[in-house]
mmCIF file of C-alpha atoms in Angstrom:
data_model
loop_
_atom_site.group_PDB
_atom_site.id
_atom_site.type_symbol
_atom_site.label_atom_id
_atom_site.label_comp_id
_atom_site.label_asym_id
_atom_site.label_seq_id
_atom_site.Cartn_x
_atom_site.Cartn_y
_atom_site.Cartn_z
ATOM 1 C CA MET A 22 61.053 75.035 3.047
ATOM 2 C CA LEU A 23 63.613 72.557 4.680
ATOM 3 C CA GLY A 24 61.428 69.437 3.584
ATOM 4 C CA ASN A 25 62.939 66.379 5.313
ATOM 5 C CA SER A 26 66.353 68.004 6.169
ATOM 6 C CA LEU A 27 67.711 70.143 8.895
ATOM 7 C CA HIS A 28 70.561 72.628 8.467
ATOM 8 C CA VAL A 29 73.385 71.794 11.011
ATOM 9 C CA ASN A 30 76.618 73.743 11.018
ATOM 10 C CA GLY A 31 75.770 75.129 7.602
ATOM 11 C CA SER A 32 75.200 71.818 5.971
ATOM 12 C CA ALA A 33 71.933 69.954 5.182
ATOM 13 C CA ALA A 34 71.219 66.958 7.324
ATOM 14 C CA THR A 35 68.362 64.494 7.469
ATOM 15 C CA PRO A 36 66.696 63.828 10.711
ATOM 16 C CA GLY A 37 68.600 60.480 10.926
ATOM 17 C CA GLN A 38 71.888 62.190 10.281
ATOM 18 C CA GLN A 39 71.097 64.802 12.823
ATOM 19 C CA ALA A 40 70.268 62.096 15.446
ATOM 20 C CA GLU A 41 73.483 60.354 14.691
ATOM 21 C CA ARG A 42 75.339 63.739 15.268
ATOM 22 C CA ASP A 43 73.526 64.221 18.527
ATOM 23 C CA LEU A 44 74.488 60.811 19.704
ATOM 24 C CA ILE A 45 78.113 61.396 18.894
ATOM 25 C CA LYS A 46 78.093 64.668 20.741
ATOM 26 C CA ARG A 47 76.470 62.939 23.716
ATOM 27 C CA ARG A 48 79.033 60.220 23.898
ATOM 28 C CA MET A 49 81.896 62.805 23.594
ATOM 29 C CA ASP A 50 80.466 64.864 26.357
ATOM 30 C CA LEU A 51 80.285 61.825 28.631
ATOM 31 C CA TYR A 52 83.942 60.775 27.830
ATOM 32 C CA LYS A 53 85.066 64.349 28.528
ATOM 33 C CA THR A 54 83.191 64.616 31.839
ATOM 34 C CA VAL A 55 84.771 61.409 33.093
ATOM 35 C CA GLU A 56 88.160 62.526 31.948
ATOM 36 C CA ALA A 57 87.781 65.796 33.915
ATOM 37 C CA ALA A 58 86.870 64.002 37.053
ATOM 38 C CA SER A 59 89.209 61.079 36.905
ATOM 39 C CA PHE A 60 92.224 62.256 34.597
ATOM 40 C CA LEU A 61 91.646 59.158 32.534
ATOM 41 C CA PRO A 62 92.155 60.223 28.955
ATOM 42 C CA TRP A 63 88.896 60.303 27.142
ATOM 43 C CA TYR A 64 89.989 58.284 24.107
ATOM 44 C CA TYR A 65 90.556 55.073 26.294
ATOM 45 C CA LEU A 66 86.844 55.323 27.251
ATOM 46 C CA ALA A 67 85.877 56.064 23.778
ATOM 47 C CA ALA A 68 87.971 53.028 22.441
ATOM 48 C CA VAL A 69 86.152 50.611 25.015
ATOM 49 C CA ASP A 70 82.807 51.964 24.150
ATOM 50 C CA GLN A 71 83.353 51.806 20.386
ATOM 51 C CA TYR A 72 84.532 48.208 20.670
ATOM 52 C CA GLU A 73 81.459 47.301 22.707
ATOM 53 C CA HIS A 74 79.149 49.081 20.277
ATOM 54 C CA ALA A 75 80.610 47.042 17.423
ATOM 55 C CA VAL A 76 80.318 43.735 19.360
ATOM 56 C CA ARG A 77 76.720 44.385 20.080
ATOM 57 C CA LYS A 78 76.010 44.891 16.370
ATOM 58 C CA ALA A 79 77.879 41.623 15.506
ATOM 59 C CA ARG A 80 76.228 39.385 17.973
ATOM 60 C CA LYS A 81 72.535 38.038 18.145
ATOM 61 C CA ASP A 82 72.668 37.372 21.831
ATOM 62 C CA ARG A 83 73.048 41.028 22.863
ATOM 63 C CA GLU A 84 70.336 43.764 22.435
ATOM 64 C CA GLN A 85 71.200 47.157 21.040
ATOM 65 C CA ALA A 86 72.348 49.801 23.542
ATOM 66 C CA ARG A 87 69.454 51.593 25.096
ATOM 67 C CA GLY A 88 71.304 54.940 25.346
ATOM 68 C CA ALA A 89 74.447 56.501 23.986
ATOM 69 C CA ILE A 90 76.946 54.256 25.753
ATOM 70 C CA GLY A 91 77.313 50.697 24.066
ATOM 71 C CA ILE A 92 79.187 49.175 26.944
ATOM 72 C CA TYR A 93 77.609 45.836 28.032
ATOM 73 C CA ILE A 94 78.229 44.537 31.492
ATOM 74 C CA GLU A 95 76.813 41.056 32.426
ATOM 75 C CA PRO A 96 74.256 41.166 35.246
ATOM 76 C CA GLU A 97 76.203 38.831 37.410
ATOM 77 C CA ARG A 98 79.452 40.998 37.027
ATOM 78 C CA TRP A 99 77.590 44.159 37.591
ATOM 79 C CA SER A 100 75.651 43.070 40.843
ATOM 80 C CA GLY A 101 78.068 40.321 42.091
ATOM 81 C CA PHE A 102 78.329 36.721 41.310
ATOM 82 C CA LEU A 103 76.902 35.660 44.570
ATOM 83 C CA ASN A 104 74.246 38.277 44.703
ATOM 84 C CA PRO A 105 70.791 36.629 44.817
ATOM 85 C CA ASP A 106 69.447 39.571 42.758
ATOM 86 C CA PRO A 107 71.196 39.791 39.349
ATOM 87 C CA ASN A 108 69.281 42.930 38.605
ATOM 88 C CA ASP A 109 70.243 44.649 41.855
ATOM 89 C CA ASN A 110 70.820 48.401 41.562
ATOM 90 C CA ASP A 111 71.576 49.220 45.128
ATOM 91 C CA PRO A 112 75.309 50.380 45.389
ATOM 92 C CA MET A 113 75.615 49.203 48.930
ATOM 93 C CA SER A 114 74.526 45.590 48.335
ATOM 94 C CA ILE A 115 76.356 45.486 44.912
ATOM 95 C CA SER A 116 79.555 46.510 46.839
ATOM 96 C CA PHE A 117 78.762 43.843 49.463
ATOM 97 C CA PHE A 118 78.672 40.982 46.849
ATOM 98 C CA ASP A 119 81.769 42.401 45.156
ATOM 99 C CA GLY A 120 79.879 43.571 42.092
ATOM 100 C CA ILE A 121 81.490 46.240 39.957
ATOM 101 C CA GLY A 122 78.397 48.536 39.280
ATOM 102 C CA LEU A 123 78.709 52.020 40.468
ATOM 103 C CA ASP A 124 76.312 55.068 40.797
ATOM 104 C CA GLY A 125 77.741 57.439 38.261
ATOM 105 C CA ASN A 126 75.156 60.207 38.359
ATOM 106 C CA GLY A 127 74.491 60.612 42.051
ATOM 107 C CA ASP A 128 70.848 59.399 41.975
ATOM 108 C CA GLY A 129 71.454 56.601 44.510
ATOM 109 C CA LYS A 130 71.198 53.747 41.991
ATOM 110 C CA ALA A 131 73.862 51.690 40.089
ATOM 111 C CA ASP A 132 71.788 50.946 36.876
ATOM 112 C CA ARG A 133 73.594 48.963 34.211
ATOM 113 C CA ASN A 134 71.381 50.477 31.653
ATOM 114 C CA ASN A 135 72.236 54.110 32.467
ATOM 115 C CA ASP A 136 74.819 55.877 30.400
ATOM 116 C CA GLU A 137 76.509 57.695 33.434
ATOM 117 C CA ASP A 138 76.651 54.569 35.567
ATOM 118 C CA LEU A 139 78.099 52.488 32.886
ATOM 119 C CA ILE A 140 80.704 54.885 31.766
ATOM 120 C CA VAL A 141 81.863 55.563 35.432
ATOM 121 C CA THR A 142 81.843 51.937 36.233
ATOM 122 C CA MET A 143 84.084 51.130 33.137
ATOM 123 C CA ALA A 144 86.430 54.085 33.958
ATOM 124 C CA ASN A 145 86.892 52.549 37.500
ATOM 125 C CA GLN A 146 87.863 49.331 35.878
ATOM 126 C CA LEU A 147 90.500 51.073 33.684
ATOM 127 C CA LEU A 148 91.823 53.132 36.398
ATOM 128 C CA TYR A 149 92.612 50.173 38.737
ATOM 129 C CA TYR A 150 96.169 49.987 37.849
ATOM 130 C CA GLY A 151 96.910 53.569 36.471
ATOM 131 C CA THR A 152 96.301 55.885 33.538
ATOM 132 C CA ASP A 153 99.402 55.102 31.407
ATOM 133 C CA GLU A 154 99.269 52.999 28.327
ATOM 134 C CA ASP A 155 100.848 49.927 29.799
ATOM 135 C CA ASN A 156 98.536 49.867 32.885
ATOM 136 C CA ILE A 157 95.512 50.477 30.690
ATOM 137 C CA ARG A 158 96.521 47.309 28.671
ATOM 138 C CA ILE A 159 96.765 45.342 31.901
ATOM 139 C CA ALA A 160 93.341 46.626 33.024
ATOM 140 C CA LEU A 161 91.839 45.652 29.709
ATOM 141 C CA TRP A 162 93.391 42.167 29.784
ATOM 142 C CA ASN A 163 92.045 41.632 33.257
ATOM 143 C CA TYR A 164 88.625 42.725 32.134
ATOM 144 C CA TYR A 165 88.325 40.922 28.723
ATOM 145 C CA LYS A 166 90.844 38.034 29.114
ATOM 146 C CA ARG A 167 91.451 38.224 25.402
ATOM 147 C CA ASP A 168 94.459 39.552 23.609
ATOM 148 C CA LYS A 169 92.491 40.513 20.433
ATOM 149 C CA ALA A 170 90.139 42.656 22.335
ATOM 150 C CA VAL A 171 93.075 44.481 24.011
ATOM 151 C CA GLY A 172 94.612 45.195 20.638
ATOM 152 C CA ILE A 173 91.471 46.373 18.831
ATOM 153 C CA ILE A 174 90.644 48.723 21.738
ATOM 154 C CA MET A 175 94.141 50.122 21.982
ATOM 155 C CA GLY A 176 94.130 50.729 18.169
ATOM 156 C CA ASN A 177 90.743 52.592 18.465
ATOM 157 C CA ALA A 178 92.396 54.592 21.188
ATOM 158 C CA ARG A 179 95.308 55.635 19.022
ATOM 159 C CA LEU A 180 92.825 56.392 16.145
ATOM 160 C CA PHE A 181 90.751 58.646 18.548
ATOM 161 C CA LYS A 182 93.637 60.332 20.022
ATOM 162 C CA TYR A 183 95.213 61.093 16.522
ATOM 163 C CA THR A 184 92.136 62.468 14.987
ATOM 164 C CA GLY A 185 90.560 63.975 18.143
ATOM 165 C CA ARG A 186 87.116 62.659 17.194
ATOM 166 C CA ILE A 187 85.100 59.470 17.063
ATOM 167 C CA ASP A 188 83.032 59.791 13.989
ATOM 168 C CA LEU A 189 85.449 57.884 11.727
ATOM 169 C CA GLN A 190 82.939 55.993 9.644
ATOM 170 C CA GLU A 191 83.923 57.395 6.169
ATOM 171 C CA LYS A 192 84.764 54.719 3.623
ATOM 172 C CA VAL A 193 86.134 54.857 0.038
ATOM 173 C CA PHE A 194 86.457 52.369 -2.920
ATOM 174 C CA PRO A 195 89.885 50.606 -2.784
ATOM 175 C CA VAL A 196 91.076 51.693 -6.196
ATOM 176 C CA PRO A 197 90.430 55.161 -7.827
ATOM 177 C CA VAL A 198 87.020 55.210 -9.561
ATOM 178 C CA ARG A 199 86.778 56.209 -13.278
ATOM 179 C CA THR A 200 89.916 54.138 -13.874
ATOM 180 C CA HIS A 201 90.181 50.757 -15.853
ATOM 181 C CA TYR A 202 88.880 48.009 -13.434
ATOM 182 C CA SER A 203 86.095 45.477 -13.200
ATOM 183 C CA TYR A 204 84.684 43.377 -10.487
ATOM 184 C CA ARG A 205 81.687 41.132 -9.622
ATOM 185 C CA SER A 206 80.613 39.131 -6.646
ATOM 186 C CA THR A 207 83.044 36.250 -6.181
ATOM 187 C CA TRP A 208 82.741 35.619 -2.402
ATOM 188 C CA GLY A 209 82.433 31.919 -1.625
ATOM 189 C CA VAL A 210 83.524 30.654 -5.007
ATOM 190 C CA ALA A 211 85.804 27.501 -4.664
ATOM 191 C CA ARG A 212 89.386 28.001 -5.043
ATOM 192 C CA GLY A 213 91.846 25.065 -5.816
ATOM 193 C CA TRP A 214 95.508 26.204 -5.508
ATOM 194 C CA GLY A 215 97.045 24.912 -2.208
ATOM 195 C CA GLY A 216 94.005 22.679 -1.386
ATOM 196 C CA ARG A 217 90.309 23.259 -1.865
ATOM 197 C CA ARG A 218 89.089 26.311 -0.035
ATOM 198 C CA SER A 219 86.479 29.015 -0.385
ATOM 199 C CA HIS A 220 87.136 32.412 -1.765
ATOM 200 C CA GLU A 221 86.804 34.950 0.987
ATOM 201 C CA GLY A 222 86.591 38.320 -0.879
ATOM 202 C CA THR A 223 85.995 40.122 -4.048
ATOM 203 C CA ASP A 224 88.447 40.186 -6.997
ATOM 204 C CA ILE A 225 88.918 43.674 -8.614
ATOM 205 C CA PHE A 226 90.719 43.175 -11.872
ATOM 206 C CA ALA A 227 92.613 46.230 -12.906
ATOM 207 C CA ASP A 228 95.804 47.396 -14.650
ATOM 208 C CA TYR A 229 99.069 46.287 -13.115
ATOM 209 C CA GLY A 230 100.254 49.100 -10.606
ATOM 210 C CA LEU A 231 96.957 50.857 -10.340
ATOM 211 C CA PRO A 232 96.962 52.541 -6.972
ATOM 212 C CA VAL A 233 95.341 50.671 -3.973
ATOM 213 C CA ARG A 234 93.996 52.782 -1.323
ATOM 214 C CA SER A 235 92.947 52.348 2.397
ATOM 215 C CA THR A 236 89.213 52.083 2.549
ATOM 216 C CA CYS A 237 88.779 53.299 6.034
ATOM 217 C CA TYR A 238 90.198 54.950 9.136
ATOM 218 C CA GLY A 239 92.313 52.135 10.735
ATOM 219 C CA ILE A 240 95.470 50.696 11.987
ATOM 220 C CA ILE A 241 97.723 48.390 9.809
ATOM 221 C CA GLU A 242 97.690 45.149 11.729
ATOM 222 C CA MET A 243 99.709 43.187 9.078
ATOM 223 C CA LYS A 244 102.082 43.820 6.199
ATOM 224 C CA GLY A 245 104.068 41.175 4.256
ATOM 225 C CA TRP A 246 104.014 37.999 2.276
ATOM 226 C CA ASN A 247 101.554 35.209 2.253
ATOM 227 C CA LYS A 248 101.954 32.165 -0.184
ATOM 228 C CA TYR A 249 98.227 32.511 -1.047
ATOM 229 C CA GLY A 250 97.780 36.243 -1.067
ATOM 230 C CA GLY A 251 101.291 37.377 -2.001
ATOM 231 C CA TRP A 252 102.299 40.861 -0.774
ATOM 232 C CA ARG A 253 99.256 41.815 1.344
ATOM 233 C CA ILE A 254 98.125 44.352 4.037
ATOM 234 C CA GLY A 255 95.521 44.077 6.701
ATOM 235 C CA ILE A 256 93.797 47.118 8.310
ATOM 236 C CA ARG A 257 91.500 47.076 11.338
ATOM 237 C CA ASP A 258 88.863 49.793 11.464
ATOM 238 C CA ILE A 259 86.882 51.057 14.496
ATOM 239 C CA ASN A 260 83.940 48.635 13.823
ATOM 240 C CA ASN A 261 86.071 45.561 14.575
ATOM 241 C CA THR A 262 86.234 44.953 10.820
ATOM 242 C CA TYR A 263 89.489 43.726 9.338
ATOM 243 C CA HIS A 264 89.979 44.887 5.731
ATOM 244 C CA TYR A 265 92.391 42.528 3.678
ATOM 245 C CA PHE A 266 94.251 43.714 0.508
ATOM 246 C CA ALA A 267 96.106 40.941 -1.217
ATOM 247 C CA HIS A 268 98.181 40.144 -4.626
ATOM 248 C CA LEU A 269 99.623 43.610 -4.469
ATOM 249 C CA SER A 270 102.564 44.580 -6.809
ATOM 250 C CA GLY A 271 104.268 46.344 -3.789
ATOM 251 C CA PHE A 272 103.797 48.589 -0.919
ATOM 252 C CA ALA A 273 103.553 52.448 -0.787
ATOM 253 C CA LYS A 274 106.691 54.000 0.507
ATOM 254 C CA GLY A 275 106.916 54.260 4.278
ATOM 255 C CA ILE A 276 103.929 51.908 4.873
ATOM 256 C CA LYS A 277 104.515 49.722 8.025
ATOM 257 C CA ALA A 278 102.637 47.599 10.554
ATOM 258 C CA GLY A 279 101.013 49.629 13.256
ATOM 259 C CA GLN A 280 100.618 52.622 11.099
ATOM 260 C CA ILE A 281 97.457 54.845 11.177
ATOM 261 C CA VAL A 282 95.826 55.111 7.819
ATOM 262 C CA GLU A 283 92.779 57.293 6.419
ATOM 263 C CA PRO A 284 90.400 56.645 3.637
ATOM 264 C CA GLY A 285 91.993 57.192 0.341
ATOM 265 C CA MET A 286 95.539 56.916 1.678
ATOM 266 C CA LEU A 287 97.885 55.013 -0.852
ATOM 267 C CA ILE A 288 98.968 51.662 0.560
ATOM 268 C CA GLY A 289 100.176 49.802 -2.534
ATOM 269 C CA GLY A 290 99.402 48.776 -6.125
ATOM 270 C CA VAL A 291 97.383 46.229 -7.929
ATOM 271 C CA GLY A 292 99.526 43.174 -8.821
ATOM 272 C CA SER A 293 99.561 39.469 -9.472
ATOM 273 C CA SER A 294 101.758 38.375 -6.536
ATOM 274 C CA GLY A 295 101.273 35.077 -4.675
ATOM 275 C CA TYR A 296 100.767 31.409 -5.020
ATOM 276 C CA GLY A 297 104.272 30.432 -4.114
ATOM 277 C CA PRO A 298 107.355 31.542 -2.092
ATOM 278 C CA PRO A 299 108.123 35.289 -1.452
ATOM 279 C CA GLY A 300 108.445 37.144 -4.923
ATOM 280 C CA THR A 301 106.253 34.835 -6.847
ATOM 281 C CA SER A 302 104.228 36.743 -9.438
ATOM 282 C CA GLY A 303 102.385 36.384 -12.673
ATOM 283 C CA LYS A 304 100.462 33.123 -12.162
ATOM 284 C CA PHE A 305 97.139 34.991 -12.647
ATOM 285 C CA PRO A 306 95.960 38.395 -14.167
ATOM 286 C CA PRO A 307 96.667 41.516 -12.081
ATOM 287 C CA HIS A 308 93.935 42.059 -9.587
ATOM 288 C CA LEU A 309 93.227 43.165 -6.068
ATOM 289 C CA HIS A 310 91.735 40.556 -3.729
ATOM 290 C CA TYR A 311 89.605 42.583 -1.156
ATOM 291 C CA GLY A 312 88.274 40.750 1.878
ATOM 292 C CA MET A 313 86.430 41.795 5.128
ATOM 293 C CA TYR A 314 86.317 40.025 8.370
ATOM 294 C CA LYS A 315 84.268 40.776 11.476
ATOM 295 C CA ASP A 316 85.396 40.057 15.106
ATOM 296 C CA ASN A 317 82.327 39.818 17.561
ATOM 297 C CA GLY A 318 84.479 39.577 20.786
ATOM 298 C CA LYS A 319 84.785 35.857 20.557
ATOM 299 C CA ILE A 320 85.610 34.810 17.024
ATOM 300 C CA GLU A 321 86.289 36.414 13.592
ATOM 301 C CA TRP A 322 84.802 35.361 10.354
ATOM 302 C CA SER A 323 84.786 36.561 6.685
ATOM 303 C CA PHE A 324 81.751 38.195 5.072
ATOM 304 C CA ASP A 325 80.909 39.330 1.537
ATOM 305 C CA PRO A 326 82.445 42.750 0.732
ATOM 306 C CA TYR A 327 80.773 43.171 -2.566
ATOM 307 C CA PRO A 328 77.612 45.023 -1.395
ATOM 308 C CA TYR A 329 79.973 47.466 0.551
ATOM 309 C CA LEU A 330 82.210 47.900 -2.427
ATOM 310 C CA ARG A 331 79.177 48.832 -4.627
ATOM 311 C CA ILE A 332 78.060 51.472 -1.978
ATOM 312 C CA TRP A 333 81.516 53.027 -1.711
ATOM 313 C CA GLU A 334 82.039 53.081 -5.381
ATOM 314 C CA ARG A 335 78.665 54.920 -5.910
ATOM 315 C CA ALA A 336 79.576 57.418 -3.288
ATOM 316 C CA ASP A 337 83.056 58.065 -4.802
ATOM 317 C CA LEU A 338 81.484 58.624 -8.126
ATOM 318 C CA ARG A 339 79.057 61.205 -6.667
ATOM 319 C CA LYS A 340 82.077 63.010 -5.232
ATOM 320 C CA LYS A 341 83.705 63.062 -8.639
ATOM 321 C CA ARG A 342 80.726 64.722 -10.140
ATOM 322 C CA LYS A 343 80.746 67.591 -7.607
#
């Protein structure tokens, strides 16, 4: 009896997990098909699509994707800004009004809710200048008109190229479980040093020097000193989420900005740095300040990491018991 699970590739999967695996496969199949036809590397398409999926989830003014592809193209851009019919799906009239929508599956329609039409239309936008990295950056800037969007997408592309896959959602607790640490929800609590401000994270109190680990697959966007956070590192994951690690005692050997990291990778140690010029330490007990920030394609804001830390901690404890 399988009960409520299915056996996939030798491992048990719930119906929800199987649906997610099918969706990942569908997305990869679409990227690879377009790559074969256009010579545009699949990981650039995957990076744009992942960025768009994350933006949809972070914004209330966009519905969730109807198919496997998350790319959202405004009706006016798709059909043409002067087109009297914003829902036009006729490739001829769309072209006449300088819309960007294309028929990607040969059915005679350019449907902005169709996976093949969406992915081919976006590929055409990226191919406008060429397939090398510099020209992809130019194409992304012309499409999004936002430096951060370009940076996040290019980071996603590097991650997908490096790993060869897009299912990079694994997370871990930022310090080793079953060690000496404690934490509670402290997000939003008032802080006084340097002026009144709100605490944008969770403090994990621990022994000085306890290893601090990357919580995710991501790109190190920032490494260095901040008068508030001391020695700190910022990592961007594929969900447009920025993971912030502060008050470190120091950095792991070889860690640098722009580097790809994986869940559990050593990035530094718990410390008490900050609240002064570079090198200031010891003004408070050793702890890791861990923060999370979400980018929605327009702005970035902090949110409470405590519920996620609890989930990751429990998952790591289950792994330890196996």
